[in-house]
XYZ file of C-alpha atoms in Angstrom:
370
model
C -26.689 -7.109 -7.588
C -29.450 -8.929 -5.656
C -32.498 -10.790 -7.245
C -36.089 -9.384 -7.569
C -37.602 -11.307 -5.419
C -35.834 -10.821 -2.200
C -35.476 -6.910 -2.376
C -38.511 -6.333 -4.158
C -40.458 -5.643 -0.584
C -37.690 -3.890 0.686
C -37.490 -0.118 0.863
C -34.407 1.199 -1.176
C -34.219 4.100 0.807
C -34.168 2.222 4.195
C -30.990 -0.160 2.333
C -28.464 0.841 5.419
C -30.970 -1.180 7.878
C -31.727 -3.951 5.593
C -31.485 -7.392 7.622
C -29.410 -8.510 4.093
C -26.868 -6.707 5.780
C -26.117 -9.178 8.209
C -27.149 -11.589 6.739
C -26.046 -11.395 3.209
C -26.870 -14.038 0.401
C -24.375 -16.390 -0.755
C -23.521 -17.521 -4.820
C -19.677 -18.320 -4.281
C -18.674 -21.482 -2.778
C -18.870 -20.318 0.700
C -22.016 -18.958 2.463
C -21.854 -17.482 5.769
C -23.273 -18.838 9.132
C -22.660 -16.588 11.661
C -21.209 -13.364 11.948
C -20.446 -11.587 15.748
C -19.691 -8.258 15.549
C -15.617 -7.658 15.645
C -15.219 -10.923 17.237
C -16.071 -13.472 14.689
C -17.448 -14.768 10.970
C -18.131 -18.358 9.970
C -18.471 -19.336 6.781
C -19.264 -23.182 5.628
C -19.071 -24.806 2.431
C -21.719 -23.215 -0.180
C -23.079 -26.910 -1.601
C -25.449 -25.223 -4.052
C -22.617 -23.886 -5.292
C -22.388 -24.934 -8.924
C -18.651 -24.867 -9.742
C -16.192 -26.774 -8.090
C -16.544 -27.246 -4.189
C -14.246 -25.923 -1.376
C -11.780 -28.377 0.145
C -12.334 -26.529 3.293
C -15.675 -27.415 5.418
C -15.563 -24.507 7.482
C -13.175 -21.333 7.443
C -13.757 -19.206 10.996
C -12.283 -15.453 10.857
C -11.095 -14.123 14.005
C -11.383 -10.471 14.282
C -8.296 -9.380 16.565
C -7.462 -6.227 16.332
C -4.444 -6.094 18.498
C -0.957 -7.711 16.197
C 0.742 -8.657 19.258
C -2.480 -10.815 20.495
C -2.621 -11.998 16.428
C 0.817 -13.166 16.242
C 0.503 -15.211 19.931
C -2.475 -16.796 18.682
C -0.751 -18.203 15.536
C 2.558 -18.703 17.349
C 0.505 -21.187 19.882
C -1.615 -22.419 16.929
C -5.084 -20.895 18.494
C -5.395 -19.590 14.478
C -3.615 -20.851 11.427
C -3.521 -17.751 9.474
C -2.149 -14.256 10.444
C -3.021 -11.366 7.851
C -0.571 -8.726 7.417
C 1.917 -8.986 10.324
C 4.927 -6.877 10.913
C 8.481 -7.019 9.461
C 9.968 -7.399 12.837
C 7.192 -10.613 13.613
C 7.716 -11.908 9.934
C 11.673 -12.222 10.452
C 11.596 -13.676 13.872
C 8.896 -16.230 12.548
C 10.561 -17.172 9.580
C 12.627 -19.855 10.752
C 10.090 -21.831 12.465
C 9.169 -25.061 11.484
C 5.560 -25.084 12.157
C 5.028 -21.864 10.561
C 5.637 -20.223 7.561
C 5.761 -16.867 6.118
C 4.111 -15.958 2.882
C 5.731 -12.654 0.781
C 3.445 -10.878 -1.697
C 4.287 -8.068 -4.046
C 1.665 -5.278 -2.547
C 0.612 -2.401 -4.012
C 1.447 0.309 -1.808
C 4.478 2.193 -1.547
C 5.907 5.290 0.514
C 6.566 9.239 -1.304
C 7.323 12.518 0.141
C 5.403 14.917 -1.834
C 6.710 18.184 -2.386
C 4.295 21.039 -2.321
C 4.650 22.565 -6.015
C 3.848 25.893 -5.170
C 6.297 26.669 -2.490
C 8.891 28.617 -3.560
C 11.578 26.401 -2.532
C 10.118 22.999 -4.763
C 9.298 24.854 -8.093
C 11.748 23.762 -9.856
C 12.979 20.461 -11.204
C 16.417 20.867 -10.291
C 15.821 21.573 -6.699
C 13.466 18.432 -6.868
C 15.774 16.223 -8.341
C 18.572 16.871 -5.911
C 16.539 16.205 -2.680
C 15.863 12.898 -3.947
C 18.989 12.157 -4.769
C 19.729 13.139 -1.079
C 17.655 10.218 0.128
C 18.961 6.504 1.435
C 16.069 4.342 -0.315
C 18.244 1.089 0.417
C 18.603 1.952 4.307
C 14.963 3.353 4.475
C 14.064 -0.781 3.352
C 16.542 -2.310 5.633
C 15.683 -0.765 8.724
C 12.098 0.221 8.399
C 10.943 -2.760 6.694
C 13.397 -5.504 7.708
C 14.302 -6.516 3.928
C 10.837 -7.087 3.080
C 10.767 -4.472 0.289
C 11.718 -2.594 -2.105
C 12.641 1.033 -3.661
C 10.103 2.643 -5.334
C 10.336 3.649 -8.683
C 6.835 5.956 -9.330
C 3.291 5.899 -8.854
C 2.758 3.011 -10.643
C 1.790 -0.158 -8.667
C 4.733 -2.851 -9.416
C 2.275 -5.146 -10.660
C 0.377 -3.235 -12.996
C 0.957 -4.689 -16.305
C 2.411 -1.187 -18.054
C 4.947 -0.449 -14.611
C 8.370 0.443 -15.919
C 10.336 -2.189 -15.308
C 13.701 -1.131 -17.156
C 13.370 2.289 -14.777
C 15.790 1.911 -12.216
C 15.046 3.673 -8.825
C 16.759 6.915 -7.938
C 20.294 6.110 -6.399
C 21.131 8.033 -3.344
C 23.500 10.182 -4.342
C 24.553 12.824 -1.686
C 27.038 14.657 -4.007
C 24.949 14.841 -7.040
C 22.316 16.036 -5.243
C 24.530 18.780 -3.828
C 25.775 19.371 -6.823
C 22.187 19.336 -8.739
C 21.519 21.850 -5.659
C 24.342 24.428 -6.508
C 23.400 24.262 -10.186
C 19.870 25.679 -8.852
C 21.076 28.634 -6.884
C 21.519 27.107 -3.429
C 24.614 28.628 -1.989
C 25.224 28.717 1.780
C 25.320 32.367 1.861
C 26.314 32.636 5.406
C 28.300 29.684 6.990
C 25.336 27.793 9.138
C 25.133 24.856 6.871
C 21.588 25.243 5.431
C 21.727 26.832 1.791
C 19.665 29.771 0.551
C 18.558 30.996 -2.866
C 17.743 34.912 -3.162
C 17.196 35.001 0.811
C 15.435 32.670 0.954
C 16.749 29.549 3.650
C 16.446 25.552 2.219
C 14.370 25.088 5.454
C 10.710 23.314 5.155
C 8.620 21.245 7.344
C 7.741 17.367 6.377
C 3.968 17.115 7.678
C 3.058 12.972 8.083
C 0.627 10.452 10.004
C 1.419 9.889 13.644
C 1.277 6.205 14.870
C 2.999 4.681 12.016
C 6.324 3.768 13.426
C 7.010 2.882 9.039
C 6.565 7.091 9.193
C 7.945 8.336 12.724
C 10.836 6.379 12.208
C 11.296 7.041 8.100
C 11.201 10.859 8.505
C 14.344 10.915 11.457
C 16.382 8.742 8.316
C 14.644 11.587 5.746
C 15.698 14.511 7.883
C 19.283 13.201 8.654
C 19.972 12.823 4.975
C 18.690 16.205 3.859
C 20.663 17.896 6.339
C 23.800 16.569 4.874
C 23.258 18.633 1.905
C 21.942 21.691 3.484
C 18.473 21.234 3.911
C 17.030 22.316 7.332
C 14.164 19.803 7.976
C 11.137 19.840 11.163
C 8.859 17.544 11.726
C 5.141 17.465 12.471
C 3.036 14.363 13.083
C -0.314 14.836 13.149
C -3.514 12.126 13.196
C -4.721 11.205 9.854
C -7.803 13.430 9.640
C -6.141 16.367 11.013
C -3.223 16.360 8.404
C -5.564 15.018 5.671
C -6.941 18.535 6.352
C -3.840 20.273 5.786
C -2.964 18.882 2.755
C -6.644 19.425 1.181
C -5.815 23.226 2.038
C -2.184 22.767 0.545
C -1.226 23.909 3.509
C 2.245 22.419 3.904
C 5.990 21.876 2.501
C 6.229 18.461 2.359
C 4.160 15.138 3.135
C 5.191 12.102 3.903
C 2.750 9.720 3.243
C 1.835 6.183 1.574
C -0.879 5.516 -1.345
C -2.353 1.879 -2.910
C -2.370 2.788 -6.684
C -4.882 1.296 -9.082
C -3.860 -2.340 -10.518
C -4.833 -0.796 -14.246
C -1.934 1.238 -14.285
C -3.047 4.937 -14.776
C -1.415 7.571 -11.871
C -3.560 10.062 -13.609
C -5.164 11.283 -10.086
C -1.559 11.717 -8.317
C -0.265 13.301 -11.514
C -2.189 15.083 -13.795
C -2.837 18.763 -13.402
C -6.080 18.575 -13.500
C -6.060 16.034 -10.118
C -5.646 18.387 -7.558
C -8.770 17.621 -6.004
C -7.417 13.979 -6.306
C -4.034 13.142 -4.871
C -2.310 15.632 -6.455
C -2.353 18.038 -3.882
C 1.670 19.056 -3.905
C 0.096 21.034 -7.336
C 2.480 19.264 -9.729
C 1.734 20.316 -13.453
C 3.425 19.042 -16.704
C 2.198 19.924 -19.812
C 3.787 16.968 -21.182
C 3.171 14.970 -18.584
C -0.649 15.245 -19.100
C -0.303 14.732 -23.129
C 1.267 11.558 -22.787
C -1.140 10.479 -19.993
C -3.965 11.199 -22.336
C -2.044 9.891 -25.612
C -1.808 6.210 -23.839
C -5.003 6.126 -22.284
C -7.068 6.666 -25.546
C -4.857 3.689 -27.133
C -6.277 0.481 -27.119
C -3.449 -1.903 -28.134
C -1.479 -2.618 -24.925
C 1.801 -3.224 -27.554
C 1.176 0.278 -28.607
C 0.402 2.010 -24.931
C 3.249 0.616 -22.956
C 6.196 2.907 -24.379
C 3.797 6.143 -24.141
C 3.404 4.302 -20.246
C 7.320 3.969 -20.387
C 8.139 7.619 -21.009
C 4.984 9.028 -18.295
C 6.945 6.800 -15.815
C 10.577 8.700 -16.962
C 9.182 12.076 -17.443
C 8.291 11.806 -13.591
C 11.549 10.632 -12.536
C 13.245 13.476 -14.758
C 10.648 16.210 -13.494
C 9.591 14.333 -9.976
C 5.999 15.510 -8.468
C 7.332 13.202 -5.425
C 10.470 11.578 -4.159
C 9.162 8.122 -4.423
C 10.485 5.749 -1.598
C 9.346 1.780 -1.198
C 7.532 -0.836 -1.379
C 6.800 -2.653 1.264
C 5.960 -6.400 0.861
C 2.446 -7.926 2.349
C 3.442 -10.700 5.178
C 1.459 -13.212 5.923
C 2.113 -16.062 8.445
C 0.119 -19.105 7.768
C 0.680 -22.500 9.853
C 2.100 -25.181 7.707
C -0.846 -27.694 8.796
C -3.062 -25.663 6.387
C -1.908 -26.115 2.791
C -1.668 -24.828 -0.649
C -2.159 -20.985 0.498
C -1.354 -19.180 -2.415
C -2.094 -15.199 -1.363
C -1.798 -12.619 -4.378
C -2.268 -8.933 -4.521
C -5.721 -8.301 -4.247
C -6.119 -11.059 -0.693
C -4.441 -13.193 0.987
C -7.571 -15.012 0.483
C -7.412 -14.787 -3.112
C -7.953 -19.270 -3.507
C -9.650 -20.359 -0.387
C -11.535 -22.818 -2.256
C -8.459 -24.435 -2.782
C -7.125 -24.756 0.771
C -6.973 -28.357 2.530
C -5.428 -29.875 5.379
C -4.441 -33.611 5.818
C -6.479 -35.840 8.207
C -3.544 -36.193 10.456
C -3.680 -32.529 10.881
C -6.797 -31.953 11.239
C -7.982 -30.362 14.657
C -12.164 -30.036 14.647
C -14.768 -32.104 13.837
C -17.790 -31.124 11.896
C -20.548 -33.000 10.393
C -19.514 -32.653 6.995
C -15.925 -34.310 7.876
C -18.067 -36.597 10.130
C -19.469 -38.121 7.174
């Protein structure tokens, strides 16, 4: 929303070269001062701001796209704020004294999605017992350091209608193989991978290359299956390329990662309707798709959260996806800059509120000057 009298010269269809752009107009209690393309943006206290002013006088973002030249810079205290830094950086940082490291709940979390219309993943059963098959617990402690946790469905762990009394799905080798005979998977002829009506337990898990959180999660995915008679490949292909794949339905199995919506509804992973969504392993439950539209057209959040409660534990019963973890957001922030309180949605989310103590203070400008 801009005012009248700014854009009212401008040519709407030209917007994508409008000098607004680059210079954008400021209402919040920051307005920008410079910004050098993916190398820097200044921003400087706002003070026609009408609320409450910023502690801060001037907040610089570094653009640094490298995390190994990120994490030096905050290690030697060149920057006081590192965005989204690795599990392996976050634990060797975490006992420093000039630094700390800041843990928020994210939104995103890991699945292997099972393409519904391969003959091999039709059924619940067979569904069911591969993730069973699958160590959640060593997945977090070796992929993500500790700093996470097992997923329980597509539900984002801080929407206000997630599950919480849903406990993940254990791993469970023997149940699964047990869940696996009860489907018709018999190892016919001695080579350790199970067939039904001729037809071998042997799939490929398609996934993004250069995501170590991936490369690495799929050996620990294909080791476990194997134990119960599942014959797993592996092909890692760039984003676009698999993207393409998937759009076609063109594959077994994906192992990929999604940022659900913060109001709760996993309508466009789940329903049957979604397939040109995120649904694209073709999952379809007639129930599934009731209930979804049974606590969506209720307005009273008392009333909506046990139809939410049963979606959540008709898609562990009948899973569209073995759901994985949750990987926490880590932040390093030096301890000279205080009261950073990062949420979900940034790790910016109270800027305004930031300060530092004169003792600690670094640069000079003519607002701290005065």
């Amino acid at each position: 929303i801009l005012p009248l009298h700014v854009v009212s010269k401008l040519k709407p269809g030209d917007v994508n070269n409008w000098e607004l752009n680059r210079k954008p107009l400021s209402s919040g209690p920051f307005r920008m001062v410079s910004w050098e393309h993916s190398r820097e943006i200044i921003l400087e206290r706002n003070k026609n701001y009408p609320l409450k002013q910023p502690l801060l006088d001037r907040v610089s973002f570094r653009i640094m796209k490298e995390p190994a030249t990120r994490i030096m810079a905050v290690e030697t205290g060149e920057i006081d704020f590192a965005v989204n830094v690795s599990s392996l950086d976050a634990k060797r940082l975490q006992n420093r004294d000039d630094l700390q490291v800041m843990v928020t709940e994210a939104r995103r979390y890991y699945y292997l999605m099972w393409n519904c219309r391969n003959p091999r993943f039709k059924d619940t059963t067979t569904r069911r017992a591969l993730s069973l098959a699958i160590d959640r617990d060593r997945m977090t402690q070796t992929l993500l350091d500790g700093f996470g946790d097992k997923a329980v469905g597509p539900v984002a762990r801080v929407a206000w209608n997630y599950n919480r009394d849903l406990e993940p799905v254990g791993y469970d080798p023997e149940a699964a193989s047990s869940l696996l005979a009860s489907a018709g998977w018999k190892d016919e002829d001695g080579d350790g991978v199970l067939e039904r009506n001729g037809l071998p337990l042997e799939f490929e898990i398609l996934t993004k290359q250069g995501d170590p959180v991936r490369t690495n999660g799929v050996v620990i995915i294909r080791e476990n299956l194997m134990a119960v008679g599942a014959r797993v490949s592996v092909k890692a292909l760039e984003l676009v390329s698999g993207l393409e794949l998937i759009g076609e339905g063109n594959f077994d199995a994906y192992l990929g990662a999604m940022r659900p919506n913060l109001y709760g509804d996993p309508s466009s992973a789940v329903r049957s309707t979604a397939i040109d969504e995120y649904n694209n392993g073709f999952y379809s439950n007639a129930v599934v798709d009731s209930l979804l539209d049974a606590a969506l057209s209720q307005l009273d959040r008392d009333l909506a959260r046990p139809i939410w409660n049963r979606v959540q534990e008709l898609l562990q019963e009948d899973p569209p996806a073995a759901y994985l973890f949750c990987p926490q957001r880590l932040d390093v922030v030096s301890r000279r800059l205080r009261n950073v309180k990062p949420d979900v949605l940034s790790p910016f989310n109270n800027l305004s509120e930031w300060w530092i103590a004169p003792s600690d203070r670094k640069y000079q400008t003519r607002a701290s000057e005065q």
